[in-house]
mmCIF file of C-alpha atoms in Angstrom:
data_model
loop_
_atom_site.group_PDB
_atom_site.id
_atom_site.type_symbol
_atom_site.label_atom_id
_atom_site.label_comp_id
_atom_site.label_asym_id
_atom_site.label_seq_id
_atom_site.Cartn_x
_atom_site.Cartn_y
_atom_site.Cartn_z
ATOM 1 C CA GLU K 1 23.195 -31.531 8.063
ATOM 2 C CA GLY K 2 25.874 -30.435 10.518
ATOM 3 C CA VAL K 3 26.794 -27.154 8.829
ATOM 4 C CA ALA K 4 27.328 -24.355 11.325
ATOM 5 C CA PRO K 5 24.627 -21.665 10.957
ATOM 6 C CA GLU K 6 27.236 -18.886 10.692
ATOM 7 C CA ARG K 7 28.635 -20.573 7.566
ATOM 8 C CA ILE K 8 25.256 -20.572 5.778
ATOM 9 C CA VAL K 9 24.431 -17.641 3.494
ATOM 10 C CA VAL K 10 20.875 -17.296 2.189
ATOM 11 C CA THR K 11 21.108 -15.820 -1.304
ATOM 12 C CA GLY K 12 17.696 -16.454 -2.817
ATOM 13 C CA ASN K 13 17.128 -18.339 -6.058
ATOM 14 C CA THR K 14 18.835 -17.081 -9.233
ATOM 15 C CA VAL K 15 15.647 -17.915 -11.147
ATOM 16 C CA ILE K 16 14.149 -14.741 -9.641
ATOM 17 C CA ASP K 17 17.111 -12.746 -11.003
ATOM 18 C CA ALA K 18 16.360 -14.175 -14.464
ATOM 19 C CA LEU K 19 12.648 -13.459 -14.089
ATOM 20 C CA HIS K 20 13.223 -9.781 -13.302
ATOM 21 C CA ALA K 21 15.711 -9.460 -16.163
ATOM 22 C CA ILE K 22 13.182 -10.874 -18.646
ATOM 23 C CA ALA K 23 10.291 -8.846 -17.190
ATOM 24 C CA ALA K 24 12.326 -5.660 -17.775
ATOM 25 C CA ARG K 25 12.642 -6.378 -21.503
ATOM 26 C CA PRO K 26 10.179 -4.587 -23.799
ATOM 27 C CA TYR K 27 7.397 -6.757 -25.144
ATOM 28 C CA ASP K 28 4.308 -5.860 -27.175
ATOM 29 C CA PRO K 29 1.466 -8.213 -26.211
ATOM 30 C CA ALA K 30 -0.535 -7.055 -29.226
ATOM 31 C CA THR K 31 1.793 -9.140 -31.375
ATOM 32 C CA GLY K 32 2.716 -12.801 -31.238
ATOM 33 C CA PRO K 33 0.902 -15.437 -29.147
ATOM 34 C CA LEU K 34 -0.744 -12.954 -26.745
ATOM 35 C CA ALA K 35 -2.430 -10.971 -29.518
ATOM 36 C CA GLY K 36 -6.178 -10.697 -29.056
ATOM 37 C CA LEU K 37 -6.256 -11.363 -25.304
ATOM 38 C CA ALA K 38 -8.621 -9.140 -23.316
ATOM 39 C CA PHE K 39 -6.109 -7.196 -21.222
ATOM 40 C CA ASP K 40 -8.891 -4.812 -20.151
ATOM 41 C CA ARG K 41 -10.279 -7.577 -17.902
ATOM 42 C CA ARG K 42 -8.776 -9.444 -14.972
ATOM 43 C CA ILE K 43 -6.687 -12.352 -16.200
ATOM 44 C CA ILE K 44 -6.192 -15.634 -14.372
ATOM 45 C CA LEU K 45 -3.199 -17.565 -15.645
ATOM 46 C CA LEU K 46 -3.800 -21.321 -15.559
ATOM 47 C CA THR K 47 -1.217 -24.068 -15.995
ATOM 48 C CA ALA K 48 -2.010 -27.737 -15.379
ATOM 49 C CA HIS K 49 0.066 -30.631 -16.650
ATOM 50 C CA ARG K 50 1.326 -32.856 -13.800
ATOM 51 C CA ARG K 51 0.951 -36.621 -14.255
ATOM 52 C CA GLU K 52 -0.478 -36.957 -10.749
ATOM 53 C CA ASN K 53 -3.440 -34.857 -11.967
ATOM 54 C CA PHE K 54 -4.178 -36.876 -15.118
ATOM 55 C CA GLY K 55 -7.726 -38.202 -15.358
ATOM 56 C CA GLU K 56 -10.339 -37.279 -12.751
ATOM 57 C CA PRO K 57 -8.277 -34.556 -10.991
ATOM 58 C CA MET K 58 -7.728 -32.762 -14.327
ATOM 59 C CA ASP K 59 -11.444 -33.012 -15.107
ATOM 60 C CA GLN K 60 -12.215 -31.501 -11.688
ATOM 61 C CA ILE K 61 -9.768 -28.616 -12.265
ATOM 62 C CA PHE K 62 -11.241 -27.806 -15.664
ATOM 63 C CA THR K 63 -14.812 -28.116 -14.359
ATOM 64 C CA ALA K 64 -13.992 -25.576 -11.649
ATOM 65 C CA VAL K 65 -12.476 -23.226 -14.244
ATOM 66 C CA ARG K 66 -15.549 -23.607 -16.442
ATOM 67 C CA ARG K 67 -17.868 -22.728 -13.554
ATOM 68 C CA LEU K 68 -15.737 -19.734 -12.588
ATOM 69 C CA ALA K 69 -15.547 -18.519 -16.179
ATOM 70 C CA GLU K 70 -19.329 -18.642 -16.441
ATOM 71 C CA ARG K 71 -19.791 -16.780 -13.137
ATOM 72 C CA TYR K 72 -17.317 -14.011 -14.087
ATOM 73 C CA ARG K 73 -17.947 -14.043 -17.845
ATOM 74 C CA ASP K 74 -17.936 -10.236 -18.143
ATOM 75 C CA SER K 75 -14.980 -9.436 -15.910
ATOM 76 C CA VAL K 76 -12.432 -12.283 -15.940
ATOM 77 C CA VAL K 77 -10.509 -14.121 -18.637
ATOM 78 C CA PHE K 78 -8.709 -17.415 -18.063
ATOM 79 C CA VAL K 79 -5.565 -17.864 -20.155
ATOM 80 C CA TYR K 80 -4.228 -21.407 -20.364
ATOM 81 C CA PRO K 81 -1.066 -22.313 -22.303
ATOM 82 C CA VAL K 82 -1.940 -25.981 -22.805
ATOM 83 C CA HIS K 83 0.716 -28.679 -22.452
ATOM 84 C CA LEU K 84 1.209 -30.761 -25.604
ATOM 85 C CA ASN K 85 0.505 -34.072 -23.856
ATOM 86 C CA PRO K 86 -2.744 -35.554 -25.303
ATOM 87 C CA ARG K 87 -3.885 -36.469 -21.773
ATOM 88 C CA VAL K 88 -3.924 -32.749 -21.004
ATOM 89 C CA ARG K 89 -5.111 -31.374 -24.332
ATOM 90 C CA GLU K 90 -8.126 -33.697 -24.677
ATOM 91 C CA PRO K 91 -9.861 -32.760 -21.404
ATOM 92 C CA ALA K 92 -8.876 -29.103 -21.849
ATOM 93 C CA GLN K 93 -10.584 -28.977 -25.253
ATOM 94 C CA ARG K 94 -13.551 -31.042 -24.066
ATOM 95 C CA LEU K 95 -14.303 -29.000 -20.957
ATOM 96 C CA LEU K 96 -12.976 -25.529 -21.845
ATOM 97 C CA GLY K 97 -12.801 -25.315 -25.629
ATOM 98 C CA ASP K 98 -16.242 -23.721 -26.026
ATOM 99 C CA VAL K 99 -16.038 -21.228 -23.126
ATOM 100 C CA PRO K 100 -15.804 -17.672 -24.562
ATOM 101 C CA ASN K 101 -13.644 -16.204 -21.786
ATOM 102 C CA VAL K 102 -11.167 -19.096 -21.674
ATOM 103 C CA SER K 103 -8.235 -18.726 -24.075
ATOM 104 C CA LEU K 104 -6.449 -21.994 -24.807
ATOM 105 C CA LEU K 105 -2.979 -21.210 -26.162
ATOM 106 C CA ASP K 106 -0.095 -23.334 -27.335
ATOM 107 C CA PRO K 107 2.841 -23.481 -24.882
ATOM 108 C CA LEU K 108 4.557 -20.091 -24.589
ATOM 109 C CA ASP K 109 8.193 -19.104 -24.829
ATOM 110 C CA TYR K 110 9.578 -17.534 -21.667
ATOM 111 C CA LEU K 111 9.366 -13.880 -22.773
ATOM 112 C CA PRO K 112 5.598 -13.842 -23.527
ATOM 113 C CA MET K 113 4.958 -16.106 -20.522
ATOM 114 C CA VAL K 114 6.660 -13.651 -18.170
ATOM 115 C CA HIS K 115 4.754 -10.706 -19.617
ATOM 116 C CA LEU K 116 1.498 -12.640 -19.291
ATOM 117 C CA LEU K 117 2.456 -13.318 -15.667
ATOM 118 C CA ARG K 118 3.106 -9.589 -15.151
ATOM 119 C CA ARG K 119 -0.361 -8.701 -16.425
ATOM 120 C CA CYS K 120 -2.413 -11.400 -14.726
ATOM 121 C CA THR K 121 -4.343 -11.037 -11.473
ATOM 122 C CA MET K 122 -3.491 -14.447 -10.037
ATOM 123 C CA VAL K 123 -2.033 -17.831 -10.949
ATOM 124 C CA LEU K 124 -3.831 -21.169 -10.780
ATOM 125 C CA THR K 125 -1.212 -23.883 -11.276
ATOM 126 C CA ASP K 126 0.218 -27.303 -10.530
ATOM 127 C CA SER K 127 3.641 -26.114 -11.720
ATOM 128 C CA GLY K 128 6.626 -25.795 -9.413
ATOM 129 C CA GLY K 129 8.422 -22.816 -10.930
ATOM 130 C CA LEU K 130 5.369 -20.564 -10.968
ATOM 131 C CA GLN K 131 5.112 -20.948 -7.190
ATOM 132 C CA GLU K 132 8.348 -18.944 -7.059
ATOM 133 C CA GLU K 133 7.849 -16.678 -10.066
ATOM 134 C CA GLY K 134 4.271 -15.552 -9.382
ATOM 135 C CA PRO K 135 4.998 -14.102 -5.924
ATOM 136 C CA ALA K 136 8.112 -12.359 -7.286
ATOM 137 C CA LEU K 137 5.742 -10.250 -9.392
ATOM 138 C CA GLY K 138 3.136 -9.838 -6.652
ATOM 139 C CA LYS K 139 0.719 -12.484 -7.967
ATOM 140 C CA PRO K 140 -1.127 -14.799 -5.548
ATOM 141 C CA VAL K 141 -0.657 -18.465 -6.468
ATOM 142 C CA LEU K 142 -3.276 -21.154 -5.870
ATOM 143 C CA VAL K 143 -1.571 -24.542 -6.094
ATOM 144 C CA LEU K 144 -3.611 -27.332 -7.713
ATOM 145 C CA ARG K 145 -1.973 -30.120 -5.709
ATOM 146 C CA GLN K 146 -2.286 -31.870 -2.357
ATOM 147 C CA VAL K 147 1.373 -31.226 -1.441
ATOM 148 C CA THR K 148 4.152 -28.946 -2.656
ATOM 149 C CA GLU K 149 7.937 -29.199 -2.612
ATOM 150 C CA ARG K 150 7.958 -25.449 -1.945
ATOM 151 C CA PRO K 151 6.491 -25.254 1.577
ATOM 152 C CA GLU K 152 8.217 -21.880 2.071
ATOM 153 C CA ALA K 153 5.628 -20.315 -0.244
ATOM 154 C CA ILE K 154 2.766 -21.665 1.865
ATOM 155 C CA GLU K 155 4.414 -20.516 5.102
ATOM 156 C CA ALA K 156 5.083 -17.043 3.683
ATOM 157 C CA GLY K 157 1.484 -16.679 2.478
ATOM 158 C CA THR K 158 2.383 -16.119 -1.180
ATOM 159 C CA ALA K 159 0.817 -19.444 -2.222
ATOM 160 C CA ARG K 160 -2.053 -21.610 -0.992
ATOM 161 C CA LEU K 161 -2.629 -25.329 -1.513
ATOM 162 C CA VAL K 162 -6.145 -25.806 -2.886
ATOM 163 C CA GLY K 163 -6.010 -29.364 -4.256
ATOM 164 C CA THR K 164 -8.045 -30.509 -7.256
ATOM 165 C CA GLU K 165 -11.611 -30.659 -5.925
ATOM 166 C CA VAL K 166 -14.110 -28.501 -7.823
ATOM 167 C CA ASP K 167 -15.815 -26.719 -4.931
ATOM 168 C CA ARG K 168 -12.541 -25.917 -3.107
ATOM 169 C CA ILE K 169 -10.922 -24.439 -6.211
ATOM 170 C CA GLU K 170 -14.017 -22.377 -6.980
ATOM 171 C CA ALA K 171 -14.261 -21.072 -3.410
ATOM 172 C CA GLU K 172 -10.575 -20.072 -3.214
ATOM 173 C CA VAL K 173 -10.613 -18.255 -6.561
ATOM 174 C CA ARG K 174 -13.838 -16.456 -5.693
ATOM 175 C CA ARG K 175 -12.362 -15.353 -2.367
ATOM 176 C CA LEU K 176 -9.413 -13.704 -4.087
ATOM 177 C CA LEU K 177 -11.585 -12.137 -6.784
ATOM 178 C CA ASP K 178 -14.249 -10.801 -4.413
ATOM 179 C CA ASP K 179 -12.327 -9.974 -1.211
ATOM 180 C CA PRO K 180 -9.734 -7.195 -1.729
ATOM 181 C CA ALA K 181 -8.232 -7.732 1.735
ATOM 182 C CA ALA K 182 -7.670 -11.447 1.113
ATOM 183 C CA TYR K 183 -6.108 -10.639 -2.243
ATOM 184 C CA ALA K 184 -3.823 -7.959 -0.817
ATOM 185 C CA ALA K 185 -2.631 -10.254 1.970
ATOM 186 C CA MET K 186 -1.249 -12.703 -0.613
ATOM 187 C CA ALA K 187 -0.137 -10.172 -3.229
ATOM 188 C CA HIS K 188 1.909 -8.148 -0.724
ATOM 189 C CA ALA K 189 3.475 -11.065 1.174
ATOM 190 C CA VAL K 190 7.273 -11.191 0.916
ATOM 191 C CA ASN K 191 8.505 -13.731 -1.634
ATOM 192 C CA PRO K 192 10.715 -16.201 0.267
ATOM 193 C CA PHE K 193 12.572 -17.256 -2.881
ATOM 194 C CA GLY K 194 14.490 -14.057 -3.476
ATOM 195 C CA ASP K 195 14.478 -10.421 -4.481
ATOM 196 C CA GLY K 196 16.376 -10.567 -7.781
ATOM 197 C CA HIS K 197 19.841 -10.046 -6.282
ATOM 198 C CA ALA K 198 20.868 -13.649 -5.594
ATOM 199 C CA ALA K 199 23.689 -13.664 -8.160
ATOM 200 C CA GLU K 200 25.247 -10.565 -6.599
ATOM 201 C CA ARG K 201 25.198 -12.188 -3.154
ATOM 202 C CA ILE K 202 26.724 -15.396 -4.500
#
């Protein structure tokens, strides 16, 4: 845009500052909306709500989650704060409501959501913000979309585009669950969106 490179200062995103501040607050998951979750097992945090995924793509996402939950029924729990939109809640209940190791929650406030993010193993999402927040806490993010407005995450290796097709989602989640090296490569990649000190730099 014609701005001289020496005049540009990369600060990082202040959202990562806020994330670390909230993550540092005490929170007891045994109370409130996270009570009863199986924190002794690996947790996969799922969020899916984008309009572009309504209909068949959402059914494919939930079918993949159902298959994964059945495969890892004794070792993995999926936790899904479900968007209030009926076009999300109906297929979520229909395809996941009877799966024992899938917990369908109401939408979470930020404090419990951040502490759930801290405790999870990975994130499966079509959300934008979680593509920045997950890597800030060392969580690999599998993006349930064909494109992302955060290509930096893909380039850095903290996130991977997996789309909405059943077999692709299942294969990518299984790779991270079963291959420690593949998991470590994403979990230890440097988050391109900041280190929690953006406000100080600004």
